[in-house]
Tab-separated table of C-alpha atoms in Angstrom:
chain	number	residue	atom	x	y	z
A	7	MET	CA	10.855	3.018	-41.198
A	8	SER	CA	10.275	1.150	-44.439
A	9	SER	CA	12.708	-1.631	-43.453
A	10	ALA	CA	11.150	-1.960	-40.006
A	11	ARG	CA	7.541	-2.010	-41.230
A	12	PRO	CA	7.535	-5.778	-41.967
A	13	ALA	CA	8.632	-6.380	-38.356
A	14	VAL	CA	5.857	-4.092	-37.104
A	15	ASP	CA	3.300	-5.859	-39.309
A	16	ALA	CA	4.547	-9.202	-37.997
A	17	LEU	CA	3.978	-7.998	-34.435
A	18	ILE	CA	0.424	-6.946	-35.344
A	19	ASP	CA	-0.214	-10.441	-36.709
A	20	GLN	CA	1.365	-12.157	-33.697
A	21	LEU	CA	-0.692	-10.084	-31.264
A	22	ALA	CA	-3.829	-10.784	-33.294
A	23	GLN	CA	-3.186	-14.494	-32.846
A	24	GLN	CA	-3.451	-13.871	-29.092
A	25	GLY	CA	-6.739	-11.981	-29.564
A	26	TYR	CA	-5.222	-8.511	-29.262
A	27	ILE	CA	-5.949	-6.223	-32.219
A	28	ALA	CA	-3.137	-3.658	-32.186
A	29	SER	CA	-2.887	-0.415	-34.074
A	30	VAL	CA	0.290	0.508	-35.951
A	31	PRO	CA	1.399	2.965	-33.197
A	32	ILE	CA	1.016	0.255	-30.547
A	33	ALA	CA	2.986	-2.327	-32.542
A	34	THR	CA	5.658	0.220	-33.511
A	35	THR	CA	6.222	1.239	-29.888
A	36	LEU	CA	6.414	-2.388	-28.835
A	37	TYR	CA	8.929	-3.124	-31.607
A	38	LEU	CA	11.123	-0.185	-30.556
A	39	ALA	CA	10.895	-1.094	-26.867
A	40	ARG	CA	12.191	-4.582	-27.569
A	41	GLN	CA	14.992	-3.351	-29.810
A	42	LEU	CA	16.067	-0.538	-27.462
A	43	GLU	CA	15.383	-2.549	-24.277
A	44	ARG	CA	13.342	0.314	-22.871
A	45	PRO	CA	10.188	0.205	-20.731
A	46	ILE	CA	6.884	1.434	-22.151
A	47	LEU	CA	4.705	3.865	-20.215
A	48	ILE	CA	1.148	3.332	-21.470
A	49	GLU	CA	-1.420	6.021	-20.744
A	50	GLY	CA	-5.041	6.389	-21.728
A	51	PRO	CA	-8.564	6.069	-20.342
A	52	PRO	CA	-9.518	2.923	-18.415
A	53	GLY	CA	-10.572	-0.051	-20.472
A	54	VAL	CA	-8.693	0.606	-23.724
A	55	GLY	CA	-6.484	-2.504	-23.465
A	56	LYS	CA	-3.403	-1.287	-21.565
A	57	THR	CA	-3.238	-4.255	-19.203
A	58	GLU	CA	-4.406	-6.665	-21.886
A	59	LEU	CA	-1.398	-5.697	-24.023
A	60	ALA	CA	0.927	-7.057	-21.335
A	61	ASN	CA	-1.044	-10.312	-21.163
A	62	ALA	CA	-0.886	-10.711	-24.942
A	63	CYS	CA	2.861	-9.974	-24.999
A	64	ALA	CA	3.549	-12.635	-22.373
A	65	VAL	CA	1.722	-15.283	-24.392
A	66	MET	CA	3.271	-14.102	-27.667
A	67	LEU	CA	6.817	-14.221	-26.233
A	68	ASP	CA	6.126	-17.431	-24.272
A	69	GLN	CA	7.388	-15.760	-21.116
A	70	PRO	CA	5.860	-15.505	-17.633
A	71	LEU	CA	3.966	-12.367	-16.718
A	72	PHE	CA	4.813	-10.771	-13.364
A	73	ARG	CA	2.219	-8.183	-12.372
A	74	LEU	CA	2.631	-5.531	-9.730
A	75	GLN	CA	-0.670	-3.838	-8.918
A	76	CYS	CA	0.111	-0.391	-7.546
A	77	TYR	CA	-1.749	1.291	-4.697
A	78	GLU	CA	-1.187	4.017	-2.161
A	79	GLY	CA	1.345	2.925	0.461
A	80	LEU	CA	3.064	0.327	-1.751
A	81	ASP	CA	6.655	-0.205	-0.566
A	82	GLU	CA	9.676	-2.330	-1.407
A	83	SER	CA	8.658	-5.198	0.901
A	84	LYS	CA	5.587	-5.751	-1.297
A	85	ALA	CA	7.094	-4.749	-4.640
A	86	LEU	CA	10.747	-5.790	-4.535
A	87	TYR	CA	11.749	-8.216	-1.802
A	88	ASP	CA	11.293	-9.302	1.773
A	89	TRP	CA	12.956	-11.826	4.060
A	90	LYS	CA	11.713	-15.329	4.885
A	91	TYR	CA	11.402	-14.611	8.582
A	92	SER	CA	9.881	-17.963	9.506
A	93	LYS	CA	12.768	-19.787	7.812
A	94	GLN	CA	15.263	-17.513	9.560
A	95	LEU	CA	13.601	-18.303	12.890
A	96	LEU	CA	13.817	-22.024	12.177
A	97	TYR	CA	17.531	-21.695	11.489
A	98	VAL	CA	17.964	-19.762	14.751
A	99	GLN	CA	16.482	-22.718	16.608
A	100	VAL	CA	18.889	-25.067	14.827
A	101	LEU	CA	21.764	-22.721	15.636
A	102	LYS	CA	20.917	-22.787	19.331
A	103	THR	CA	21.376	-26.563	19.435
A	104	GLN	CA	24.786	-26.255	17.752
A	105	LEU	CA	25.993	-23.194	19.604
A	106	GLN	CA	28.392	-25.122	21.820
A	107	ASP	CA	30.047	-26.785	18.810
A	108	ILE	CA	30.356	-23.425	17.014
A	109	LEU	CA	32.027	-21.719	19.965
A	110	ASP	CA	34.110	-24.701	21.018
A	111	GLY	CA	37.798	-23.806	20.975
A	112	ALA	CA	37.251	-20.049	20.595
A	113	ASN	CA	40.177	-18.121	22.026
A	114	GLY	CA	38.471	-15.519	24.169
A	115	LEU	CA	35.354	-13.396	23.823
A	116	SER	CA	36.508	-11.511	20.706
A	117	GLU	CA	36.943	-14.681	18.671
A	118	ALA	CA	33.608	-16.060	19.889
A	119	VAL	CA	31.847	-12.835	18.870
A	120	GLU	CA	33.581	-12.930	15.476
A	121	ARG	CA	32.364	-16.471	14.871
A	122	LEU	CA	28.807	-15.458	15.718
A	123	HIS	CA	29.107	-12.344	13.529
A	124	ASN	CA	30.075	-14.505	10.534
A	125	LEU	CA	26.842	-16.444	11.047
A	126	ASP	CA	24.823	-13.215	10.708
A	127	ASP	CA	25.677	-13.060	7.010
A	128	ILE	CA	24.055	-16.447	6.441
A	129	PHE	CA	20.669	-15.138	7.558
A	130	TYR	CA	20.800	-12.278	5.043
A	131	SER	CA	21.740	-14.221	1.943
A	132	GLU	CA	19.776	-15.121	-1.178
A	133	ARG	CA	18.614	-18.391	0.349
A	134	PHE	CA	16.454	-16.406	2.781
A	135	LEU	CA	15.324	-13.839	0.199
A	136	GLU	CA	11.619	-13.657	-0.674
A	137	PRO	CA	11.442	-12.018	-4.127
A	138	ARG	CA	8.394	-9.929	-4.986
A	139	PRO	CA	7.214	-9.165	-8.571
A	140	LEU	CA	9.963	-6.669	-9.474
A	141	LEU	CA	12.818	-8.905	-8.340
A	142	ARG	CA	11.185	-12.069	-9.700
A	143	ALA	CA	11.027	-10.499	-13.162
A	144	LEU	CA	14.728	-9.599	-12.990
A	145	GLN	CA	15.774	-13.035	-11.761
A	146	ASN	CA	13.778	-15.160	-14.204
A	147	ASP	CA	16.219	-17.115	-16.380
A	148	GLY	CA	14.300	-17.040	-19.657
A	149	GLY	CA	13.177	-13.428	-19.518
A	150	ALA	CA	9.782	-12.135	-18.483
A	151	VAL	CA	7.092	-9.543	-19.056
A	152	LEU	CA	6.801	-7.172	-16.108
A	153	LEU	CA	3.533	-5.263	-15.772
A	154	ILE	CA	3.569	-2.348	-13.318
A	155	ASP	CA	-0.145	-1.635	-13.359
A	156	GLU	CA	-1.651	1.762	-12.502
A	157	ILE	CA	1.620	3.339	-11.440
A	158	ASP	CA	-0.264	6.619	-10.922
A	159	LYS	CA	-1.974	5.075	-7.870
A	160	ALA	CA	1.351	4.548	-6.065
A	161	ASP	CA	3.004	7.254	-3.959
A	162	GLU	CA	5.560	9.516	-5.601
A	163	GLU	CA	8.239	8.018	-3.339
A	164	PHE	CA	7.685	4.639	-4.954
A	165	GLU	CA	8.772	6.045	-8.314
A	166	SER	CA	12.267	6.558	-6.875
A	167	LEU	CA	12.457	2.834	-6.193
A	168	LEU	CA	11.741	2.152	-9.849
A	169	LEU	CA	14.344	4.491	-11.310
A	170	GLU	CA	17.368	2.221	-10.759
A	171	ILE	CA	15.449	-0.821	-11.969
A	172	LEU	CA	14.186	0.843	-15.135
A	173	ALA	CA	17.531	2.472	-15.925
A	174	ASP	CA	19.899	-0.455	-15.333
A	175	PHE	CA	17.598	-3.466	-14.868
A	176	ALA	CA	19.363	-3.959	-11.556
A	177	VAL	CA	18.583	-3.407	-7.912
A	178	SER	CA	20.799	-2.757	-4.913
A	179	LEU	CA	20.034	-4.673	-1.725
A	180	PRO	CA	21.936	-3.363	1.326
A	181	GLU	CA	22.431	-6.829	2.811
A	182	ILE	CA	23.506	-8.572	-0.412
A	183	GLY	CA	24.678	-6.054	-3.007
A	184	THR	CA	23.574	-5.410	-6.583
A	185	LEU	CA	21.456	-8.004	-8.345
A	186	ARG	CA	21.297	-7.637	-12.132
A	187	ALA	CA	18.750	-9.042	-14.549
A	188	LYS	CA	19.718	-12.401	-15.983
A	189	GLN	CA	17.751	-11.406	-19.079
A	190	LYS	CA	16.176	-7.964	-19.340
A	191	PRO	CA	12.390	-8.201	-19.043
A	192	LEU	CA	9.914	-6.394	-21.238
A	193	VAL	CA	8.494	-3.762	-18.877
A	194	LEU	CA	5.108	-2.112	-19.339
A	195	LEU	CA	3.811	0.546	-16.955
A	196	THR	CA	0.191	1.660	-17.170
A	197	SER	CA	-1.378	4.892	-15.965
A	198	ASN	CA	-4.917	6.249	-15.934
A	199	ASN	CA	-3.607	9.793	-15.370
A	200	THR	CA	-4.971	10.175	-11.837
A	201	ARG	CA	-1.794	12.115	-10.976
A	202	ASN	CA	1.226	13.496	-12.820
A	203	LEU	CA	4.222	11.190	-13.059
A	204	SER	CA	7.741	12.485	-12.549
A	205	ASP	CA	9.903	13.596	-15.470
A	206	ALA	CA	12.631	11.198	-14.294
A	207	LEU	CA	10.288	8.238	-14.699
A	208	ARG	CA	9.050	9.424	-18.083
A	209	ARG	CA	12.607	9.862	-19.393
A	210	ARG	CA	13.338	6.197	-18.808
A	211	CYS	CA	10.334	5.032	-20.824
A	212	LEU	CA	8.943	5.107	-24.312
A	213	HIS	CA	5.556	6.798	-24.191
A	214	LEU	CA	2.435	5.222	-25.664
A	215	HIS	CA	-1.007	6.762	-25.468
A	216	ILE	CA	-3.874	4.397	-26.247
A	217	PRO	CA	-7.105	6.326	-26.890
A	218	PHE	CA	-10.508	4.856	-27.549
A	219	PRO	CA	-10.117	3.166	-30.956
A	220	GLU	CA	-11.550	4.430	-34.195
A	221	ALA	CA	-14.722	2.702	-35.345
A	222	ALA	CA	-13.016	0.438	-37.887
A	223	LEU	CA	-10.452	-0.795	-35.347
A	224	GLU	CA	-13.074	-1.315	-32.653
A	225	SER	CA	-15.168	-3.301	-35.116
A	226	ARG	CA	-12.163	-5.580	-35.722
A	227	ILE	CA	-11.670	-5.968	-31.971
A	228	VAL	CA	-15.321	-6.935	-31.468
A	229	HIS	CA	-15.133	-9.382	-34.370
A	230	SER	CA	-12.032	-11.042	-32.899
A	231	ARG	CA	-13.708	-11.528	-29.513
A	232	VAL	CA	-17.308	-12.163	-30.633
A	233	PRO	CA	-16.951	-13.647	-34.119
A	234	ASP	CA	-20.542	-14.950	-34.243
A	235	LEU	CA	-22.084	-11.495	-34.010
A	236	PRO	CA	-23.668	-10.578	-37.391
A	237	GLU	CA	-21.748	-7.968	-39.338
A	238	GLN	CA	-24.690	-5.560	-39.601
A	239	LEU	CA	-25.361	-5.700	-35.870
A	240	ARG	CA	-21.653	-5.262	-35.138
A	241	GLY	CA	-21.612	-2.089	-37.224
A	242	GLN	CA	-24.702	-0.720	-35.422
A	243	LEU	CA	-23.211	-1.590	-32.038
A	244	VAL	CA	-19.913	0.166	-32.729
A	245	THR	CA	-21.650	3.260	-34.114
A	246	PHE	CA	-23.936	3.400	-31.059
A	247	VAL	CA	-21.003	3.111	-28.643
A	248	HIS	CA	-19.048	5.834	-30.434
A	249	SER	CA	-22.074	8.123	-30.289
A	250	LEU	CA	-22.370	7.417	-26.562
A	251	ARG	CA	-18.765	8.456	-26.014
A	252	GLU	CA	-19.507	11.853	-27.511
A	253	LEU	CA	-21.946	12.548	-24.652
A	254	ASP	CA	-20.790	14.175	-21.420
A	255	LEU	CA	-20.769	10.910	-19.494
A	256	LYS	CA	-19.267	10.275	-16.087
A	257	LYS	CA	-17.700	7.072	-17.445
A	258	PRO	CA	-17.791	6.444	-21.193
A	259	PRO	CA	-18.007	2.775	-22.171
A	260	ALA	CA	-14.631	1.106	-22.569
A	261	ILE	CA	-13.660	-1.513	-25.139
A	262	SER	CA	-14.197	-4.254	-22.577
A	263	GLU	CA	-17.777	-3.042	-22.116
A	264	THR	CA	-18.310	-2.911	-25.874
A	265	ILE	CA	-17.257	-6.572	-26.004
A	266	ASP	CA	-19.544	-7.440	-23.073
A	267	TRP	CA	-22.454	-5.748	-24.845
A	268	ALA	CA	-21.713	-7.636	-28.051
A	269	ARG	CA	-21.806	-10.917	-26.131
A	270	SER	CA	-25.022	-9.842	-24.421
A	271	LEU	CA	-26.703	-9.042	-27.744
A	272	LEU	CA	-25.652	-12.422	-29.056
A	273	LEU	CA	-27.183	-14.130	-26.010
A	274	LEU	CA	-30.392	-12.140	-26.535
A	275	HIS	CA	-30.541	-13.358	-30.172
A	276	ALA	CA	-30.602	-9.794	-31.456
A	277	ALA	CA	-30.704	-9.158	-35.202
A	278	SER	CA	-30.499	-5.352	-35.022
A	279	LEU	CA	-30.685	-2.615	-32.414
A	280	SER	CA	-34.097	-1.522	-31.219
A	281	ARG	CA	-35.287	0.806	-28.467
A	282	GLU	CA	-36.531	-2.072	-26.324
A	283	LEU	CA	-33.365	-4.116	-26.787
A	284	VAL	CA	-31.088	-1.190	-25.913
A	285	ASP	CA	-33.202	-0.225	-22.883
A	286	ASP	CA	-32.976	-3.789	-21.549
A	287	SER	CA	-29.192	-4.096	-21.961
A	288	LEU	CA	-27.848	-0.549	-21.629
A	289	ASN	CA	-26.623	-1.258	-18.091
A	290	VAL	CA	-23.958	-3.512	-19.629
A	291	LEU	CA	-22.418	-0.420	-21.244
A	292	LEU	CA	-23.029	2.272	-18.640
A	293	LYS	CA	-22.309	1.939	-14.915
A	294	HIS	CA	-23.751	5.163	-13.475
A	295	GLU	CA	-27.435	6.049	-13.164
A	296	GLU	CA	-26.890	9.593	-14.409
A	297	ASP	CA	-25.173	8.218	-17.528
A	298	LEU	CA	-28.081	5.870	-18.149
A	299	ALA	CA	-30.534	8.763	-17.809
A	300	MET	CA	-28.546	10.915	-20.240
A	301	ALA	CA	-28.347	8.122	-22.807
A	302	ARG	CA	-32.079	7.425	-22.592
A	303	SER	CA	-32.847	11.107	-23.037
A	304	THR	CA	-31.047	11.058	-26.406
A	305	MET	CA	-31.982	7.491	-27.360
A	306	HIS	CA	-33.835	8.502	-30.513
A	307	GLU	CA	-30.791	10.236	-32.007
A	308	LEU	CA	-28.408	7.475	-30.876
A	309	LEU	CA	-30.517	4.764	-32.480
A	310	ARG	CA	-31.085	6.770	-35.632
A	311	ASP	CA	-27.351	7.110	-36.198
A	312	ALA	CA	-26.734	3.437	-35.461
A	313	GLN	CA	-29.519	2.191	-37.711
A	314	ARG	CA	-28.316	4.362	-40.574
A	315	ARG	CA	-25.061	2.445	-40.311
């Protein structure tokens, strides 16, 4: 690991230049995924930067990002490929006008049918193929970053479609054959753990769990996104948010909401946290009325801890 650590540190710096503050485990997993050419399955609570990591990687690598947003009922026509039916129809119209020339000189019905059968293959060739995100990522000449977002929202059957792609970076199309990646993309799958993923899918991926960050890391993240926020206020904000997450909330505040609150406090010209200021802006952090009520019921303790910081 000692020889690889400079490469991991370099990745941390490169991601930081894109505004993504990565921990050592995140950068190490990314380094290994690129060296081993393996996908990364990223799990963790919503809002901890899973999707943002893919965006930062695309900018860092100067490669296009192809995103597939998963949902129940997703199938290969939306994820992998479809056919350009309108273009096929246009070619059928052209074919009708040339039908006599095509069949001219055919020796009997069998030869005429054979000539027409050969034309069928034209309509199911790559020129009529409409690539969707998965196939576009495989076909991109200069490589790509492929984000398969919230894979746990897709049906279990959809995972089977991914297995060949993630194992061989290739896909088999019945009408054309096997299409292989011109350059293997960096693949990141995200999951919010709404359902269990199959062992077959997990085996093909490196696993990365991104939890809510420790206070010091979250402070660095806030500073990178809201650099004008005073240091003392940033420390109080991070301490307050971490205390909130220890409550039994329906939805604890995510990093994105911490950043939104920091920007809100800056707009409100806040110098330090106060009861009135927090009451007025707490809805930036918490999205459910019962969570707001719980936080206000313990406001004295939350503020005391933050102000001690």
